[in-house]
Short mmCIF file of C-alpha atoms and ligand atoms in Angstrom, two decimals:
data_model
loop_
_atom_site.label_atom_id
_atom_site.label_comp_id
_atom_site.label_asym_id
_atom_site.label_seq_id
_atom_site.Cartn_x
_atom_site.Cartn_y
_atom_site.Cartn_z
CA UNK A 1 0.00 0.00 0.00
CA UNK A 2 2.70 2.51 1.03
CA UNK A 3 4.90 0.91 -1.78
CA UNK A 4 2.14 1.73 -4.09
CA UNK A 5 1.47 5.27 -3.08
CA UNK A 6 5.02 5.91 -3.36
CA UNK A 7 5.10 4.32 -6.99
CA UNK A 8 1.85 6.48 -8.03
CA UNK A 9 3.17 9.36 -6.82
CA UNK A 10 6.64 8.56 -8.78
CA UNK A 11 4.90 7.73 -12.29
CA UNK A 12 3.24 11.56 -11.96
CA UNK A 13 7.04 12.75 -11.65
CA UNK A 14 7.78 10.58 -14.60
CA UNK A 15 5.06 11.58 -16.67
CA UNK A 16 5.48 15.47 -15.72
CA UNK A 17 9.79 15.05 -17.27
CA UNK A 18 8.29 13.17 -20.18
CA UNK A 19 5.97 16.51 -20.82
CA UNK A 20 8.99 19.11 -20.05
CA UNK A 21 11.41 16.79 -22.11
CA UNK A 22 14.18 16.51 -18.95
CA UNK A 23 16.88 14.21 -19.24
CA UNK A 24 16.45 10.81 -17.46
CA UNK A 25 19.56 11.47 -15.04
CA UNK A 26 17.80 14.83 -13.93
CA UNK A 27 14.65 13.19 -13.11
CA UNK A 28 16.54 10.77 -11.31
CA UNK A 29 18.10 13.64 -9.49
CA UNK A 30 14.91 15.15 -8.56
CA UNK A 31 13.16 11.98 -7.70
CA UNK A 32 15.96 10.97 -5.10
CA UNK A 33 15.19 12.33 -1.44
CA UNK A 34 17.95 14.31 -0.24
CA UNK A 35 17.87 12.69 3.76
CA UNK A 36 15.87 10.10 5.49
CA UNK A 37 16.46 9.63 9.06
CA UNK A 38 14.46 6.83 11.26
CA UNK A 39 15.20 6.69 14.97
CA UNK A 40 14.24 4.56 17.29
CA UNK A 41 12.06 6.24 20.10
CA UNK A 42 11.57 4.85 23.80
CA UNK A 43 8.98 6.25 26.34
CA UNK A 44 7.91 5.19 29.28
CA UNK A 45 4.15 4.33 28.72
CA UNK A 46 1.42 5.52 31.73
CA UNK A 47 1.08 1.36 33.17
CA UNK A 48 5.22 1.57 33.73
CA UNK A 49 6.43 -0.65 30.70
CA UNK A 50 8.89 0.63 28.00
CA UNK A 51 7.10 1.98 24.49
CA UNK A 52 9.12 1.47 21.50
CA UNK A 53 8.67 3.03 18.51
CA UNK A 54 9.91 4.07 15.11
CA UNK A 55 9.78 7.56 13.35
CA UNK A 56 10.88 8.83 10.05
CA UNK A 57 11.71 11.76 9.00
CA UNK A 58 12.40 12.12 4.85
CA UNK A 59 13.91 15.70 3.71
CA UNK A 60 13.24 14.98 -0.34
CA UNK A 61 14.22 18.44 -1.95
CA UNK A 62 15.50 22.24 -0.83
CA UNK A 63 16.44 23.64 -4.20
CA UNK A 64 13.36 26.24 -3.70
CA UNK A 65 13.63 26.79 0.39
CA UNK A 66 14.17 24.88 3.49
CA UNK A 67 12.41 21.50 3.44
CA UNK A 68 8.88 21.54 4.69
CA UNK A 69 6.01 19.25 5.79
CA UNK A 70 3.85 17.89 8.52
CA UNK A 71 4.09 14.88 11.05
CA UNK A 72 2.27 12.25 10.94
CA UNK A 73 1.23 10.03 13.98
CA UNK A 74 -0.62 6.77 12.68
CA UNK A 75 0.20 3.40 12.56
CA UNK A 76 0.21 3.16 8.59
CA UNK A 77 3.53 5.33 8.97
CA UNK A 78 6.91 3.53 7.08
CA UNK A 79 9.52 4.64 5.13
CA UNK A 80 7.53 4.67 1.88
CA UNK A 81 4.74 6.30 2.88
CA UNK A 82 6.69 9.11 4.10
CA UNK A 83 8.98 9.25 1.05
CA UNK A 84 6.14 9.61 -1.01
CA UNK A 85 4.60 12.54 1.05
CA UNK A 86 7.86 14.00 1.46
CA UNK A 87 8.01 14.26 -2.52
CA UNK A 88 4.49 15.45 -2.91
CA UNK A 89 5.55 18.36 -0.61
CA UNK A 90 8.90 19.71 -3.05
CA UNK A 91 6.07 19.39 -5.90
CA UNK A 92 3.20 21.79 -3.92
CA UNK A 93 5.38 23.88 -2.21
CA UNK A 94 6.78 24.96 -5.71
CA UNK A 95 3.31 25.34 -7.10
CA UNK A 96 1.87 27.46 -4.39
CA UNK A 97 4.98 29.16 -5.29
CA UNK A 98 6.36 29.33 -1.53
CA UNK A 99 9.48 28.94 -0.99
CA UNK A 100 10.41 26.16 0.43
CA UNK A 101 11.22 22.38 -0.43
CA UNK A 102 9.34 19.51 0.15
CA UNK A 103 9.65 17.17 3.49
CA UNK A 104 7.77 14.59 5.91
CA UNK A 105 7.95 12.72 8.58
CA UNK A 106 6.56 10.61 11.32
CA UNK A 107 5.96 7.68 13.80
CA UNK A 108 4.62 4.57 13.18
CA UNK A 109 1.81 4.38 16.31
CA UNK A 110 -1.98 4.07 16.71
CA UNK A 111 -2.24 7.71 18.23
CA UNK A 112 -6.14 6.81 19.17
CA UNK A 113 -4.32 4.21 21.63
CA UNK A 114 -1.83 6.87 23.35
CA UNK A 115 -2.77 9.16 26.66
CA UNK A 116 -1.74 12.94 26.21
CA UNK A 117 1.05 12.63 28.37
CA UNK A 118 2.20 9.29 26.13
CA UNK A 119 1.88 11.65 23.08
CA UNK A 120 4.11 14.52 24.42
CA UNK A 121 6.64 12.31 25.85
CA UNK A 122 6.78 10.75 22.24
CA UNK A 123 6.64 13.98 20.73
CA UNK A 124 9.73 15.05 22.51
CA UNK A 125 11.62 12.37 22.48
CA UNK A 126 10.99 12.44 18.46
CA UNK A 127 12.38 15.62 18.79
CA UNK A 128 15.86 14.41 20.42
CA UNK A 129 16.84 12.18 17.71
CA UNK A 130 15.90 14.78 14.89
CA UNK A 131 16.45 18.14 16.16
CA UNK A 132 20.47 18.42 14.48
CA UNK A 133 18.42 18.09 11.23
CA UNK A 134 15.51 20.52 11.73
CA UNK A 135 15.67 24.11 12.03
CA UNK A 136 14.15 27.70 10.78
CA UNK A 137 16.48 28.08 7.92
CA UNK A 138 16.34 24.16 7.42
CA UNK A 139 13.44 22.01 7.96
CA UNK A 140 10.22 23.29 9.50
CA UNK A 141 7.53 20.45 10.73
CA UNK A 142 4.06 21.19 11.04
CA UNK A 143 0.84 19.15 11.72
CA UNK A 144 -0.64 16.22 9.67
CA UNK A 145 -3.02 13.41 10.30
CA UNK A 146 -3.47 13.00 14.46
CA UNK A 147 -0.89 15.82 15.28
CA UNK A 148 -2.21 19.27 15.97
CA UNK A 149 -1.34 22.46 17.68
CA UNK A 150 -0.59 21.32 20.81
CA UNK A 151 1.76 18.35 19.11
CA UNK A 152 3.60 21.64 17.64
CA UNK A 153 3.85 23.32 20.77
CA UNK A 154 5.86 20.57 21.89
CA UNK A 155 8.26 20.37 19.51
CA UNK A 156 8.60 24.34 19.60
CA UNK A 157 9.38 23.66 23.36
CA UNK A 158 11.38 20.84 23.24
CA UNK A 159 13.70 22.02 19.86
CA UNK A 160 13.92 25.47 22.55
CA UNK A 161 15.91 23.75 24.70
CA UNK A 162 18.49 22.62 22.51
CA UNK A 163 18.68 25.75 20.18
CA UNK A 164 17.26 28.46 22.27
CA UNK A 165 13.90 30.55 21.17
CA UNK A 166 12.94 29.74 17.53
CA UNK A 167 9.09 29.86 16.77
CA UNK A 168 10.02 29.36 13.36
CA UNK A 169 11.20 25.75 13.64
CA UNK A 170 7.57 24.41 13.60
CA UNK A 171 4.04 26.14 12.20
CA UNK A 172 1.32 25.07 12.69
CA UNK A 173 1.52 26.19 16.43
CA UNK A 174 -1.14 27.87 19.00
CA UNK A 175 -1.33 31.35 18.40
CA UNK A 176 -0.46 32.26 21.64
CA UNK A 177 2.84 30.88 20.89
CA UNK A 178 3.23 32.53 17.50
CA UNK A 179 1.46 30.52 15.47
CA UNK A 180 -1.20 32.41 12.90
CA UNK A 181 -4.58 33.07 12.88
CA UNK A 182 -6.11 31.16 10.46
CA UNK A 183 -3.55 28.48 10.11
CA UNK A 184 -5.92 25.89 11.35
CA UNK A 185 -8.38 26.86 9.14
CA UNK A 186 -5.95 27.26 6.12
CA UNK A 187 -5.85 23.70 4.41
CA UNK A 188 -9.68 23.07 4.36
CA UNK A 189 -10.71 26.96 3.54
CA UNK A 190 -7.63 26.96 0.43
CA UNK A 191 -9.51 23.51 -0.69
CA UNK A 192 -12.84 25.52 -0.97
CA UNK A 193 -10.97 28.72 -2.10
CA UNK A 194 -9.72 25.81 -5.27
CA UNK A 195 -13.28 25.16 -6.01
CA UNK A 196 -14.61 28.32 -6.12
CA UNK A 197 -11.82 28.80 -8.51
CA UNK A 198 -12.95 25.42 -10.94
CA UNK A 199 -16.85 26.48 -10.34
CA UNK A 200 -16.18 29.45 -11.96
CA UNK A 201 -14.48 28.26 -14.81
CA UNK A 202 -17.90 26.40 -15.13
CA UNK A 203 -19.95 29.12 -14.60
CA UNK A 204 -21.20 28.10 -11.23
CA UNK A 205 -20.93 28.44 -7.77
CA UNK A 206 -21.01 26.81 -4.16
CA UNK A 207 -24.68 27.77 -3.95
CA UNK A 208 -26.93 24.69 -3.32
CA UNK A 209 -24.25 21.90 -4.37
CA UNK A 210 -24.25 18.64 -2.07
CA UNK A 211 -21.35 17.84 -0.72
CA UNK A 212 -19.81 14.93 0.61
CA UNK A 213 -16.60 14.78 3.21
CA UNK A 214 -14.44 12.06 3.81
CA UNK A 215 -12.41 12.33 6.96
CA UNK A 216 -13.64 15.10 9.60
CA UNK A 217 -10.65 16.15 11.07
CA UNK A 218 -8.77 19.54 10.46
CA UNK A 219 -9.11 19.77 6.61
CA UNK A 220 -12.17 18.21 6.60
CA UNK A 221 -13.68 20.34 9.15
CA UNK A 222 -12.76 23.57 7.92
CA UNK A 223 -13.29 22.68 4.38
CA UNK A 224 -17.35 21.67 5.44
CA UNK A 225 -17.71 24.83 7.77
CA UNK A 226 -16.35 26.92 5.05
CA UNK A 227 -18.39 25.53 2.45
CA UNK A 228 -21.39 25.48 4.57
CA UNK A 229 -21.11 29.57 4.70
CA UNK A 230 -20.84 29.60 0.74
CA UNK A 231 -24.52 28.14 0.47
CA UNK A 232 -23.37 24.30 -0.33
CA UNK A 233 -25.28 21.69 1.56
CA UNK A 234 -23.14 18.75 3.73
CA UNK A 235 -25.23 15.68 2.74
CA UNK A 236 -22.48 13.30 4.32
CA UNK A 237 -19.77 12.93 6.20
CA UNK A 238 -17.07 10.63 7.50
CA UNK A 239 -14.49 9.32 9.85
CA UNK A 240 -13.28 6.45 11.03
CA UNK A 241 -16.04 5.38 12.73
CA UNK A 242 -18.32 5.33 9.55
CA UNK A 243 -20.28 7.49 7.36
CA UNK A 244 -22.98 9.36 8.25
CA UNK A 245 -25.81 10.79 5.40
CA UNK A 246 -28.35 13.56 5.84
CA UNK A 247 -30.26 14.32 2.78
CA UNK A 248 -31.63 17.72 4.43
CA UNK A 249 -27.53 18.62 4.98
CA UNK A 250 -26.03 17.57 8.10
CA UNK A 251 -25.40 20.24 11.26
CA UNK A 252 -21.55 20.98 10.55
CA UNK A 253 -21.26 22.76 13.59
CA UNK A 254 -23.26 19.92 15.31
CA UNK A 255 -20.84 17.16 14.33
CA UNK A 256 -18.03 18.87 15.27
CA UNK A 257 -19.07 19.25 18.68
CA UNK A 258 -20.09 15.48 18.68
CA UNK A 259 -16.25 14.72 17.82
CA UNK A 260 -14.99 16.88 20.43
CA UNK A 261 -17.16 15.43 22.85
CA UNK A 262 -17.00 11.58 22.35
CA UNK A 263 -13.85 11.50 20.10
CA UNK A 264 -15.29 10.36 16.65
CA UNK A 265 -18.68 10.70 15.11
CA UNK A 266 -19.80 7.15 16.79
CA UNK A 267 -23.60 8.24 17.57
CA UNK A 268 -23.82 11.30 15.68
CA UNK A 269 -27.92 11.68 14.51
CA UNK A 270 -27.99 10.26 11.16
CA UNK A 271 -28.53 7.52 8.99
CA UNK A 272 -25.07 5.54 9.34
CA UNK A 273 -23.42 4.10 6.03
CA UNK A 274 -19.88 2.25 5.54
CA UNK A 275 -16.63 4.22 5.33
CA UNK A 276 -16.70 2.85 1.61
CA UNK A 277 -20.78 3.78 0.88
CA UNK A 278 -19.61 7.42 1.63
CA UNK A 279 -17.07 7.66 -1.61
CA UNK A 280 -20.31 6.66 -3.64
CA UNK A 281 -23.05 8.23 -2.37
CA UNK A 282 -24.76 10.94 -4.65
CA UNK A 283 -23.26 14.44 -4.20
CA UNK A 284 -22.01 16.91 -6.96
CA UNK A 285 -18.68 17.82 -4.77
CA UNK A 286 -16.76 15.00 -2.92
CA UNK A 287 -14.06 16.25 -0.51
CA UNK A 288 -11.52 13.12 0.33
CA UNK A 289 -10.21 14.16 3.33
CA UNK A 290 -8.59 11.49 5.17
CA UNK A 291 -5.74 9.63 4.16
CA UNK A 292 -4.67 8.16 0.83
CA UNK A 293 -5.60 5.64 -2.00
CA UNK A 294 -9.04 5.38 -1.13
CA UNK A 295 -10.16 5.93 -4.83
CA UNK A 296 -9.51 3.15 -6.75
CA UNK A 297 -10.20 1.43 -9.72
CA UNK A 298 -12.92 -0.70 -7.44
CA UNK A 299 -14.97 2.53 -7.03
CA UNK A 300 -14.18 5.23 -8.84
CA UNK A 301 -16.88 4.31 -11.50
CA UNK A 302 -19.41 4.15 -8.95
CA UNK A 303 -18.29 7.74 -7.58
CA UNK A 304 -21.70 9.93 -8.48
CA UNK A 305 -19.95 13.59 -7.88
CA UNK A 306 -18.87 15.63 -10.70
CA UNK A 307 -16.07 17.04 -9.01
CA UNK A 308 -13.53 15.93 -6.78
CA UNK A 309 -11.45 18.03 -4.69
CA UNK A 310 -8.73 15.96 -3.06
CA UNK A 311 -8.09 17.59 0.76
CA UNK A 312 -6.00 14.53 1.45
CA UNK A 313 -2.34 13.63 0.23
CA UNK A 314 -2.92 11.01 -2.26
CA UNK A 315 -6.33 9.93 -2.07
CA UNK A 316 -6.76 8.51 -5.97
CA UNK A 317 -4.46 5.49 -7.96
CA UNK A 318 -3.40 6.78 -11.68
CA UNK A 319 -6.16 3.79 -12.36
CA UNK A 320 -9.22 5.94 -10.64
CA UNK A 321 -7.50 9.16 -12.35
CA UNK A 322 -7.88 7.96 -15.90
CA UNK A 323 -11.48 6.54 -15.04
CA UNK A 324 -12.69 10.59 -13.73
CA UNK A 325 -10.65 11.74 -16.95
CA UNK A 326 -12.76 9.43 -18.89
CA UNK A 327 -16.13 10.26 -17.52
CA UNK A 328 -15.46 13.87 -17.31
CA UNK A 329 -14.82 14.37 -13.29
CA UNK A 330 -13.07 17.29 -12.86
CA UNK A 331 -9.99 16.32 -9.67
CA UNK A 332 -8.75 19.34 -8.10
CA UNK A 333 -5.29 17.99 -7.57
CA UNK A 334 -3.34 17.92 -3.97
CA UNK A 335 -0.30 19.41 -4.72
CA UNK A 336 -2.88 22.23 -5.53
CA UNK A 337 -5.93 21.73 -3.36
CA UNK A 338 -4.57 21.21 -0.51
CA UNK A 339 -1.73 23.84 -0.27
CA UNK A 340 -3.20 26.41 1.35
CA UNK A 341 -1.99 24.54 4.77
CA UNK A 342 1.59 25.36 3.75
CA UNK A 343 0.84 28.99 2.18
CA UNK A 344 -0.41 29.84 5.47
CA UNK A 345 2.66 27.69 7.63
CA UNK A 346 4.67 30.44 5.75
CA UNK A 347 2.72 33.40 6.40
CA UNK A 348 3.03 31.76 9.87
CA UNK A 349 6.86 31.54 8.92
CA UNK A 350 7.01 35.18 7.83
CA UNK A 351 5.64 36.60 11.00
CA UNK A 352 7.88 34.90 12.43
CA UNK A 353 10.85 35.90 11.31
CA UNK A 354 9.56 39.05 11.37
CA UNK A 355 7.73 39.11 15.11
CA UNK A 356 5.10 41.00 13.19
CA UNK A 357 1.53 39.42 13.28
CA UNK A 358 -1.13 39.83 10.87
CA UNK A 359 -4.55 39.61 10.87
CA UNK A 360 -7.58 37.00 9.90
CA UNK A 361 -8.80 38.57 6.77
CA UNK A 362 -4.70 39.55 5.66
CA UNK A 363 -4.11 36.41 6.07
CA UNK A 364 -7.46 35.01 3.98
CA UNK A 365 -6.77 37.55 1.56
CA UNK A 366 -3.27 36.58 0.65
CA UNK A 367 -4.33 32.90 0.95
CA UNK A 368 -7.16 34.08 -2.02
CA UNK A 369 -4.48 35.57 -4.41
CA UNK A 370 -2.23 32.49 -3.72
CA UNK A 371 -4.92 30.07 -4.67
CA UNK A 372 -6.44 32.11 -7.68
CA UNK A 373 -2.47 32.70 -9.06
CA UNK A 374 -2.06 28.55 -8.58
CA UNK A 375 -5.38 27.71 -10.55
CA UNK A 376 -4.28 30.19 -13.19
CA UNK A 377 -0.89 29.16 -13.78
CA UNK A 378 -2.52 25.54 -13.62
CA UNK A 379 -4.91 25.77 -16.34
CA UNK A 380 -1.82 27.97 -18.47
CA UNK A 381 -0.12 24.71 -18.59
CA UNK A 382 -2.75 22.55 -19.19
CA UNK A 383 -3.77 24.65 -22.53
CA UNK A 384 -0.15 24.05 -23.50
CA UNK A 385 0.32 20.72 -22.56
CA UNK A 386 -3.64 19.36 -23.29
CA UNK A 387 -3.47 17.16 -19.58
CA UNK A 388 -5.60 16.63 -16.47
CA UNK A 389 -4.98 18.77 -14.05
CA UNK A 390 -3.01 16.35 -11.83
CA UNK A 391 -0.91 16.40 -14.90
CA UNK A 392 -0.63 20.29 -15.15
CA UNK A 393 0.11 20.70 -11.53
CA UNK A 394 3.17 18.11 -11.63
CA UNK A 395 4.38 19.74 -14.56
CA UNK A 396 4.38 23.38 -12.84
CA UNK A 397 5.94 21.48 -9.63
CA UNK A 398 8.53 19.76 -11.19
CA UNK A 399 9.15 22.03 -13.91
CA UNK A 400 9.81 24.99 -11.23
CA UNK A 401 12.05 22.54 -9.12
CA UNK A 402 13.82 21.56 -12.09
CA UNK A 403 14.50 25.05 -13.00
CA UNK A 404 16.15 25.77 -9.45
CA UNK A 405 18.24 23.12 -9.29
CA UNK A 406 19.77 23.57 -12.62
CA UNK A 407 20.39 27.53 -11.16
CA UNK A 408 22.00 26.30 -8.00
CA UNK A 409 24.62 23.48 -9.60
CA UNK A 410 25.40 20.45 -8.43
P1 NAD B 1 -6.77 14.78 11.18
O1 NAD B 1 -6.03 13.81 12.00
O2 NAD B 1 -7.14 16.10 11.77
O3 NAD B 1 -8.14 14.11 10.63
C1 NAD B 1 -8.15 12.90 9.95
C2 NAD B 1 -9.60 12.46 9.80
O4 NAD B 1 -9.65 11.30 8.96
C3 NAD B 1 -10.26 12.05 11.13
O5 NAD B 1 -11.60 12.50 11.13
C4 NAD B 1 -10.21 10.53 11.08
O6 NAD B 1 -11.22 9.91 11.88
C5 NAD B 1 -10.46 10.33 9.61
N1 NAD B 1 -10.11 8.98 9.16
C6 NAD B 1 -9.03 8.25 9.48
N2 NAD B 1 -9.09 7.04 8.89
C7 NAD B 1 -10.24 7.03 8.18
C8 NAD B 1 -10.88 6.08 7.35
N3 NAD B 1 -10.34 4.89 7.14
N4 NAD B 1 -12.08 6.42 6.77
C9 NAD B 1 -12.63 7.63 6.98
N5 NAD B 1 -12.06 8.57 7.74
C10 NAD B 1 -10.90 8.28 8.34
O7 NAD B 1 -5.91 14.98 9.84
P2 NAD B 1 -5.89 16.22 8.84
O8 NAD B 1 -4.80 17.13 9.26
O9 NAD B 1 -7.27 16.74 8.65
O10 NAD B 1 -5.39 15.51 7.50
C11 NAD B 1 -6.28 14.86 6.62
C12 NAD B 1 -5.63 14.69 5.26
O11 NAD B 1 -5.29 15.98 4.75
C13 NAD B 1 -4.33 13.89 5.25
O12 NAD B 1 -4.25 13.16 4.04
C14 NAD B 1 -3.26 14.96 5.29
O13 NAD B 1 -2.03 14.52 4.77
C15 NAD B 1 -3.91 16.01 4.42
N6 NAD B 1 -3.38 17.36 4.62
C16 NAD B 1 -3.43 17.96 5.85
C17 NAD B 1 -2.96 19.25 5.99
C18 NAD B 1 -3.05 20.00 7.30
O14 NAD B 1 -2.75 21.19 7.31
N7 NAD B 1 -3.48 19.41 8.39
C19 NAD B 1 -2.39 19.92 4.90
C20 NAD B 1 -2.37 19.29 3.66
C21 NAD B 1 -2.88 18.02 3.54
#
């Protein structure tokens, strides 16, 4: 599965040189992660006995900027996975035109099974064995599936103590430790911001669609609230626990208070369907936005919405790809849909460096114009180049990656 993801996301690369012409050892050279570092971490669990686990961390490319991208606590997490997240990061960062490079990382653990105090002592310890490699200038973490602001607070705190006050080692963070406003809401509101974008193209808008959302954490929170205010109806919804369907649109602001009080959306008021029935049910707008390869060649036939927008890293095979292609689904790409979680990590960044904070609707703003110059420069390239636009936004990726490294040398 990991092997695979990493192999999908490899043939995009492949088929993105093919399209600018590069020379096979240059898209070797740009395929190849820079770093990957696994260390071995050991915590003392809360019943006394000695936790042992593994995390990664994979720094794939910093020809644009420092390496940047989240951590990841799940128990999926290996070596392949990360590679292949690390390398969809050089690719996004470089078409949200931010500049940084592309990294990942994280621990191999079912985070649902760990106490708080299990989860910072983890966190920190993580830290230990990776904070030589991480840095401001160098590689900046931020949050990913089961790791959040306090996760990043941690790692602010604990990289402090070897390297002395640096908020700009980690976004993602509280504000009240200089993180940004709207950070949290960045990935899921930049997703909407993207189909706003590809509505318009098509002479619509949010108004009245039915939406459906797979995975109701951060991105797919935000992305439902913010869609919600744009006049789009939530008809389902879905987390681990299941999928839940609401013809009449389902209380957003409801369900998120169900999560927050009993964990997942186990008992939420409506009709329950499988994790699987969700993908399929009938919706004009499906938001994937859990974790990858859940569109497959098994289902994406049987997927009834017109347009995809992927909020997750990875969530369709090349196979589903050239079945939407075929019947005319529009995929908003993530190297482009979901971005606007690592615009905002550097606006984060930038007040930062700068201990200058902005405001909410700065910050939304400049998200906007980031998003609207991405879907331009995206559809540019697919005029030229006649592709999806998966296809247009590896091309723009790579291409722009390309064209630093050649600048800097070997
Ligand atoms: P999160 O941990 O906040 O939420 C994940 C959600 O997915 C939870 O609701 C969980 O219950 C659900 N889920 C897990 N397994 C599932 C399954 N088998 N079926 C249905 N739902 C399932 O994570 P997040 O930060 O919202 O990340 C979600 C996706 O978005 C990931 O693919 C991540 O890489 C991607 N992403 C996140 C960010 C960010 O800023 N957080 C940025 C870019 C991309």
């Amino acid at each position: 599965m990991s092997a695979d993801f990493l192999e999908n996301t490899q043939y995009y690369v492949d088929k993105a040189a093919k399209a600018l012409d590069l020379r096979p050892d240059v898209t070797k050279q740009l395929k190849t992660p820079h770093r990957e570092v696994r260390v071995e971490l050991n915590i003392t669990m809360d019943d006394g006995s000695i936790g042992t686990f593994i995390g990664f961390r994979v720094q794939h490319d910093d020809a644009r900027g420092p390496f940047k991208g989240g951590l990841r606590y799940h128990h999926h997490v290996d070596s392949e996975e990360v590679t292949a997240l690390a390398s969809l990061m050089t690719w996004k960062t470089a078409v949200a035109g931010v500049p940084y490079g592309g990294a990942k990382g994280g621990i191999a653990v079912d985070a649902r099974k760990l106490s708080a105090g299990e989860t910072q002592r983890l966190t920190r310890r993580f830290i230990d064995g990776i904070h030589d490699i991480i840095g401001a200038t160098t590689d900046i973490p931020a949050p990913d599936v089961n790791t959040n602001g306090q996760v990043m607070a941690w790692i602010f705190d604990q990289y402090s103590k070897y390297h002395g006050y640096q908020p700009g080692v980690v976004t993602g963070k509280p504000v009240s430790l200089g993180g940004s406003i709207g950070r949290e809401a960045a990935t899921g509101r930049g997703a909407i911001y993207a189909t706003e974008e590809l509505l318009a193209t098509l002479g619509e808008s949010m108004e009245g669609k039915k939406i459906v959302v797979q995975g109701f954490g951060n991105v797919g929170t935000w992305a439902a609230r913010d869609a919600v205010a744009l006049g789009a109806k939530i008809v389902g919804i879905a987390d681990i626990s299941g999928g839940y369907v609401n013809p009449e649109g389902i209380d957003v602001e409801a369900a998120i208070q169900h999560v927050a009080t009993n964990g997942t959306l186990e008992g939420y008021a409506a009709e329950k369907v499988s994790g699987e029935a969700i993908l399929v049910h009938d919706c004009d707008i499906l938001i994937p936005a859990a974790l990858g390869g859940v569109l497959t060649k098994d289902n994406a036939a049987d997927v009834k919405a017109k347009v995809i927008v992927e909020g997750a890293n990875g969530p369709t095979t090349p196979e589903a790809d050239e079945i939407f292609a075929k019947n005319g689904v529009h995929v908003i790409p993530d190297i482009y849909a979901n971005c606007g979680g690592v615009t905002v990590s550097y606006f984060e960044w930038s007040q930062n460096m700068q201990h200058f904070y902005w405001e909410l609707e700065r910050v939304n703003n400049e998200l906007r114009k980031v998003m609207k110059r991405g879907y331009a420069s995206l559809v540019e390239v697919q005029k030229k180049h006649s592709c999806t636009m998966r296809e247009a936004a590896f091309i723009l990726g790579v291409g722009r990656v390309k064209d630093a490294t050649e600048m800097r040398g070997l």
